[in-house]
Amino acid sequence: MIIAVQFWSYFADFAGCKKTEIEIENGTTLAKLHERVCEQFPKLAEAKNSTLKAVGVNYQDDDFVLSDGDEVSFFPPVQGG
Amino acid sequence: MKMELTISTDAIDEAALAKRREMGDGMGAVICFLGVVRGSEGDAPITAIDYEAHEQMARHQFGLIFDAIEKRWPVESVRLIHRIGVVPVNEPSLWVEVVAPHRPEAFDACQFLIDEMKKKVPIWKKPLSV
C-alpha cells in the first residue's frame, strides 16, 4: 500500500520536498516507516531522535501499525507562541 | 465552555477582541496574554518570525487542550489567536483570553494552555533577518 508522507518546518529542507509517497507492506509500523524515510532522506536521520511523528491529526507511538490511506507527518519539536 | 480558535495571517486587533468579549454575571476574572516577537533569537538580531502551521493538526491539538481545560477548571470561555506567516518584531503572534469565576483558575488554565501548546501544537518558527 502507498502511504502519503509530509515533512514540516526545516524537515522539508532536509528532505528537499514537503511531500512524498512511500510504498510499504501490510503490518508496517510507524517506526519502520521512519527508518525507511531516514534511509531515503539521510539528513533526516541526523534528527531521528528528536523527530515527532503524527498520523492524520494525532501523535502516534512507534508501534502504531499503518493502514491504507494514512497520512503521516514527520516534524521537529514544535515552537508555537 | 465556549471556545474560539483562530489561526490566521491577520494582525491581532486587541481593541476589537476586547469589544467582542462576552462574560456571564458570575465571572470575575479575565486573563489576556500576548506573546510578542522579540528582536533577537539567541544572540542574533532578527526583524520578524515566519510562522508555519500544520493547520488541521494544530486545530485538533488545540481542541484537545481546550477539552482538558474544561474538565479541570470552571472556565467560562477561552479565545485564542495564533498568527501564521511573517510577524514583525514587537507585534503579537499569540493572543489568549481566559474568562473564569476567580483569578487562580484563570491564571492556571491560561498557563496550562500555553505550556501544552508549546509541547503539542504543530506550529514552527523561522527567524528572519535583514
mmCIF file of C-alpha atoms in Angstrom:
data_model
loop_
_atom_site.group_PDB
_atom_site.id
_atom_site.type_symbol
_atom_site.label_atom_id
_atom_site.label_comp_id
_atom_site.label_asym_id
_atom_site.label_seq_id
_atom_site.Cartn_x
_atom_site.Cartn_y
_atom_site.Cartn_z
ATOM 1 C CA MET A 1 0.000 0.000 0.000
ATOM 2 C CA ILE A 2 1.001 3.614 -0.525
ATOM 3 C CA ILE A 3 1.419 5.983 2.419
ATOM 4 C CA ALA A 4 1.426 9.769 1.973
ATOM 5 C CA VAL A 5 4.256 11.361 3.943
ATOM 6 C CA GLN A 6 4.604 15.048 4.777
ATOM 7 C CA PHE A 7 7.606 16.929 6.147
ATOM 8 C CA TRP A 8 7.157 20.143 8.116
ATOM 9 C CA SER A 9 9.360 23.088 9.077
ATOM 10 C CA TYR A 10 13.073 22.562 8.390
ATOM 11 C CA PHE A 11 12.481 18.845 7.866
ATOM 12 C CA ALA A 12 11.128 19.822 4.431
ATOM 13 C CA ASP A 13 14.500 21.476 3.722
ATOM 14 C CA PHE A 14 16.328 18.377 4.995
ATOM 15 C CA ALA A 15 14.231 16.139 2.743
ATOM 16 C CA GLY A 16 14.243 18.512 -0.218
ATOM 17 C CA CYS A 17 10.458 18.186 -0.510
ATOM 18 C CA LYS A 18 7.310 18.773 1.523
ATOM 19 C CA LYS A 19 5.519 15.586 0.472
ATOM 20 C CA THR A 20 6.289 12.163 -0.848
ATOM 21 C CA GLU A 21 4.679 8.752 -1.125
ATOM 22 C CA ILE A 22 6.227 5.553 0.163
ATOM 23 C CA GLU A 23 5.126 2.016 -0.623
ATOM 24 C CA ILE A 24 5.002 -0.261 2.434
ATOM 25 C CA GLU A 25 3.857 -3.764 3.254
ATOM 26 C CA ASN A 26 0.812 -4.571 5.376
ATOM 27 C CA GLY A 27 1.657 -4.528 9.066
ATOM 28 C CA THR A 28 4.351 -1.859 8.743
ATOM 29 C CA THR A 29 4.743 0.195 11.913
ATOM 30 C CA LEU A 30 5.394 3.903 12.187
ATOM 31 C CA ALA A 31 8.933 3.136 13.437
ATOM 32 C CA LYS A 32 9.641 1.034 10.337
ATOM 33 C CA LEU A 33 8.330 3.766 8.051
ATOM 34 C CA HIS A 34 10.545 6.265 9.891
ATOM 35 C CA GLU A 35 13.562 4.040 9.216
ATOM 36 C CA ARG A 36 12.629 3.894 5.525
ATOM 37 C CA VAL A 37 12.290 7.674 5.446
ATOM 38 C CA CYS A 38 15.706 8.129 7.086
ATOM 39 C CA GLU A 39 17.285 5.781 4.511
ATOM 40 C CA GLN A 40 15.667 7.692 1.651
ATOM 41 C CA PHE A 41 16.436 11.151 3.111
ATOM 42 C CA PRO A 42 19.720 10.750 5.063
ATOM 43 C CA LYS A 43 19.680 14.297 6.501
ATOM 44 C CA LEU A 44 16.529 13.390 8.410
ATOM 45 C CA ALA A 45 18.434 10.555 10.094
ATOM 46 C CA GLU A 46 20.574 13.167 11.874
ATOM 47 C CA ALA A 47 17.415 14.431 13.622
ATOM 48 C CA LYS A 48 15.880 10.996 14.137
ATOM 49 C CA ASN A 49 15.842 11.076 17.946
ATOM 50 C CA SER A 50 14.068 14.420 18.131
ATOM 51 C CA THR A 51 11.551 13.681 15.370
ATOM 52 C CA LEU A 52 7.858 13.944 16.217
ATOM 53 C CA LYS A 53 5.502 11.647 14.323
ATOM 54 C CA ALA A 54 1.798 12.003 13.634
ATOM 55 C CA VAL A 55 -0.765 10.028 11.665
ATOM 56 C CA GLY A 56 -3.516 12.344 10.467
ATOM 57 C CA VAL A 57 -4.051 14.871 13.269
ATOM 58 C CA ASN A 58 -2.840 12.698 16.160
ATOM 59 C CA TYR A 59 0.583 11.865 17.555
ATOM 60 C CA GLN A 60 1.266 8.149 17.458
ATOM 61 C CA ASP A 61 3.774 5.801 19.063
ATOM 62 C CA ASP A 62 6.423 3.885 17.153
ATOM 63 C CA ASP A 63 4.439 0.641 17.342
ATOM 64 C CA PHE A 64 1.401 2.142 15.569
ATOM 65 C CA VAL A 65 0.511 -0.080 12.599
ATOM 66 C CA LEU A 66 -0.168 1.907 9.446
ATOM 67 C CA SER A 67 -3.261 1.424 7.278
ATOM 68 C CA ASP A 68 -4.025 2.195 3.674
ATOM 69 C CA GLY A 69 -4.843 5.894 3.278
ATOM 70 C CA ASP A 70 -2.947 7.072 6.344
ATOM 71 C CA GLU A 71 -1.198 10.417 6.067
ATOM 72 C CA VAL A 72 1.978 10.524 8.117
ATOM 73 C CA SER A 73 3.765 13.696 9.213
ATOM 74 C CA PHE A 74 7.360 13.959 10.416
ATOM 75 C CA PHE A 75 8.480 17.176 12.047
ATOM 76 C CA PRO A 76 10.877 18.749 14.548
ATOM 77 C CA PRO A 77 9.868 19.857 18.079
ATOM 78 C CA VAL A 78 7.053 22.406 17.921
ATOM 79 C CA GLN A 79 7.648 26.097 18.634
ATOM 80 C CA GLY A 80 4.323 27.886 18.847
ATOM 81 C CA GLY A 81 3.830 31.136 20.701
ATOM 82 C CA MET B 1 -17.141 26.184 27.956
ATOM 83 C CA LYS B 2 -17.091 28.469 24.936
ATOM 84 C CA MET B 3 -14.015 28.033 22.752
ATOM 85 C CA GLU B 4 -12.867 30.207 19.891
ATOM 86 C CA LEU B 5 -9.744 29.438 17.901
ATOM 87 C CA THR B 6 -8.301 31.495 15.066
ATOM 88 C CA ILE B 7 -5.192 30.633 13.072
ATOM 89 C CA SER B 8 -4.617 33.458 10.641
ATOM 90 C CA THR B 9 -2.146 35.672 8.851
ATOM 91 C CA ASP B 10 -4.109 38.739 10.003
ATOM 92 C CA ALA B 11 -2.688 41.119 12.624
ATOM 93 C CA ILE B 12 -4.169 40.775 16.119
ATOM 94 C CA ASP B 13 -6.579 43.617 16.924
ATOM 95 C CA GLU B 14 -6.748 43.729 20.737
ATOM 96 C CA ALA B 15 -9.301 46.542 20.854
ATOM 97 C CA ALA B 16 -11.704 44.671 18.584
ATOM 98 C CA LEU B 17 -11.244 41.493 20.602
ATOM 99 C CA ALA B 18 -11.935 43.294 23.888
ATOM 100 C CA LYS B 19 -15.062 44.825 22.400
ATOM 101 C CA ARG B 20 -16.408 41.393 21.484
ATOM 102 C CA ARG B 21 -15.818 39.953 24.960
ATOM 103 C CA GLU B 22 -18.852 38.223 26.482
ATOM 104 C CA MET B 23 -18.988 37.433 30.201
ATOM 105 C CA GLY B 24 -21.623 35.937 32.446
ATOM 106 C CA ASP B 25 -22.587 37.652 35.733
ATOM 107 C CA GLY B 26 -20.674 35.078 37.772
ATOM 108 C CA MET B 27 -17.372 35.681 36.030
ATOM 109 C CA GLY B 28 -14.819 37.724 37.988
ATOM 110 C CA ALA B 29 -11.532 37.098 36.185
ATOM 111 C CA VAL B 30 -10.268 37.757 32.671
ATOM 112 C CA ILE B 31 -6.705 36.845 31.795
ATOM 113 C CA CYS B 32 -5.334 38.150 28.499
ATOM 114 C CA PHE B 33 -1.881 37.046 27.368
ATOM 115 C CA LEU B 34 0.070 38.343 24.417
ATOM 116 C CA GLY B 35 3.101 36.547 23.026
ATOM 117 C CA VAL B 36 5.185 39.148 21.190
ATOM 118 C CA VAL B 37 8.027 38.642 18.700
ATOM 119 C CA ARG B 38 11.357 39.652 20.277
ATOM 120 C CA GLY B 39 14.063 41.457 18.320
ATOM 121 C CA SER B 40 16.605 38.690 18.749
ATOM 122 C CA GLU B 41 16.846 34.934 18.510
ATOM 123 C CA GLY B 42 19.668 33.763 20.706
ATOM 124 C CA ASP B 43 22.338 36.428 20.193
ATOM 125 C CA ALA B 44 21.333 37.267 16.628
ATOM 126 C CA PRO B 45 19.138 40.280 15.812
ATOM 127 C CA ILE B 46 16.036 39.499 13.757
ATOM 128 C CA THR B 47 13.352 41.549 12.031
ATOM 129 C CA ALA B 48 10.466 39.065 12.094
ATOM 130 C CA ILE B 49 9.444 35.449 12.566
ATOM 131 C CA ASP B 50 7.817 33.419 9.821
ATOM 132 C CA TYR B 51 5.352 31.001 11.468
ATOM 133 C CA GLU B 52 4.295 27.759 9.773
ATOM 134 C CA ALA B 53 1.495 25.501 10.995
ATOM 135 C CA HIS B 54 0.174 22.062 10.176
ATOM 136 C CA GLU B 55 -3.177 23.750 10.476
ATOM 137 C CA GLN B 56 -5.528 20.786 10.531
ATOM 138 C CA MET B 57 -3.497 19.051 13.220
ATOM 139 C CA ALA B 58 -2.956 22.312 15.128
ATOM 140 C CA ARG B 59 -6.727 22.846 15.311
ATOM 141 C CA HIS B 60 -7.219 19.303 16.583
ATOM 142 C CA GLN B 61 -4.462 19.600 19.182
ATOM 143 C CA PHE B 62 -5.771 22.959 20.420
ATOM 144 C CA GLY B 63 -9.186 21.300 20.719
ATOM 145 C CA LEU B 64 -7.749 18.547 22.919
ATOM 146 C CA ILE B 65 -6.118 21.179 25.160
ATOM 147 C CA PHE B 66 -9.357 23.157 25.418
ATOM 148 C CA ASP B 67 -11.195 19.926 26.348
ATOM 149 C CA ALA B 68 -8.631 19.252 29.082
ATOM 150 C CA ILE B 69 -9.136 22.775 30.466
ATOM 151 C CA GLU B 70 -12.895 22.305 30.502
ATOM 152 C CA LYS B 71 -12.531 19.112 32.546
ATOM 153 C CA ARG B 72 -10.100 20.649 35.038
ATOM 154 C CA TRP B 73 -11.258 24.221 35.724
ATOM 155 C CA PRO B 74 -14.608 26.074 35.827
ATOM 156 C CA VAL B 75 -13.632 28.269 32.888
ATOM 157 C CA GLU B 76 -16.459 30.009 31.029
ATOM 158 C CA SER B 77 -14.595 30.759 27.816
ATOM 159 C CA VAL B 78 -11.268 30.536 26.036
ATOM 160 C CA ARG B 79 -10.361 32.540 22.966
ATOM 161 C CA LEU B 80 -7.039 32.037 21.225
ATOM 162 C CA ILE B 81 -5.468 33.547 18.131
ATOM 163 C CA HIS B 82 -2.178 32.324 16.688
ATOM 164 C CA ARG B 83 -0.754 34.160 13.731
ATOM 165 C CA ILE B 84 0.988 32.347 10.919
ATOM 166 C CA GLY B 85 3.137 33.823 8.183
ATOM 167 C CA VAL B 86 5.509 36.716 8.781
ATOM 168 C CA VAL B 87 5.077 38.529 12.118
ATOM 169 C CA PRO B 88 7.379 41.565 12.580
ATOM 170 C CA VAL B 89 9.316 42.280 15.783
ATOM 171 C CA ASN B 90 7.193 43.925 18.525
ATOM 172 C CA GLU B 91 3.954 42.528 17.078
ATOM 173 C CA PRO B 92 1.986 39.795 18.863
ATOM 174 C CA SER B 93 1.976 36.322 17.369
ATOM 175 C CA LEU B 94 -0.280 34.902 20.080
ATOM 176 C CA TRP B 95 -3.304 36.225 21.955
ATOM 177 C CA VAL B 96 -5.054 34.191 24.625
ATOM 178 C CA GLU B 97 -8.051 35.131 26.752
ATOM 179 C CA VAL B 98 -9.427 33.026 29.591
ATOM 180 C CA VAL B 99 -12.619 34.003 31.442
ATOM 181 C CA ALA B 100 -13.359 32.294 34.766
ATOM 182 C CA PRO B 101 -15.128 32.996 38.065
ATOM 183 C CA HIS B 102 -11.906 33.605 40.013
ATOM 184 C CA ARG B 103 -8.255 34.572 39.423
ATOM 185 C CA PRO B 104 -6.499 31.293 40.391
ATOM 186 C CA GLU B 105 -8.292 29.105 37.858
ATOM 187 C CA ALA B 106 -7.999 31.769 35.149
ATOM 188 C CA PHE B 107 -4.228 32.071 35.614
ATOM 189 C CA ASP B 108 -3.749 28.304 35.958
ATOM 190 C CA ALA B 109 -5.801 27.498 32.846
ATOM 191 C CA CYS B 110 -4.002 30.156 30.789
ATOM 192 C CA GLN B 111 -0.584 28.893 31.866
ATOM 193 C CA PHE B 112 -1.615 25.289 31.165
ATOM 194 C CA LEU B 113 -2.914 26.198 27.713
ATOM 195 C CA ILE B 114 0.321 27.899 26.672
ATOM 196 C CA ASP B 115 2.552 25.195 28.206
ATOM 197 C CA GLU B 116 0.629 22.457 26.367
ATOM 198 C CA MET B 117 0.625 24.434 23.125
ATOM 199 C CA LYS B 118 4.406 24.663 23.258
ATOM 200 C CA LYS B 119 4.639 20.882 23.627
ATOM 201 C CA LYS B 120 1.924 19.641 21.280
ATOM 202 C CA VAL B 121 0.582 22.110 18.737
ATOM 203 C CA PRO B 122 2.427 21.777 15.404
ATOM 204 C CA ILE B 123 3.500 25.340 14.767
ATOM 205 C CA TRP B 124 7.100 26.252 13.946
ATOM 206 C CA LYS B 125 9.010 29.472 13.616
ATOM 207 C CA LYS B 126 11.708 30.621 11.250
ATOM 208 C CA PRO B 127 13.519 33.796 12.345
ATOM 209 C CA LEU B 128 14.062 36.336 9.570
ATOM 210 C CA SER B 129 16.827 38.940 9.460
ATOM 211 C CA VAL B 130 17.543 41.770 7.054
#
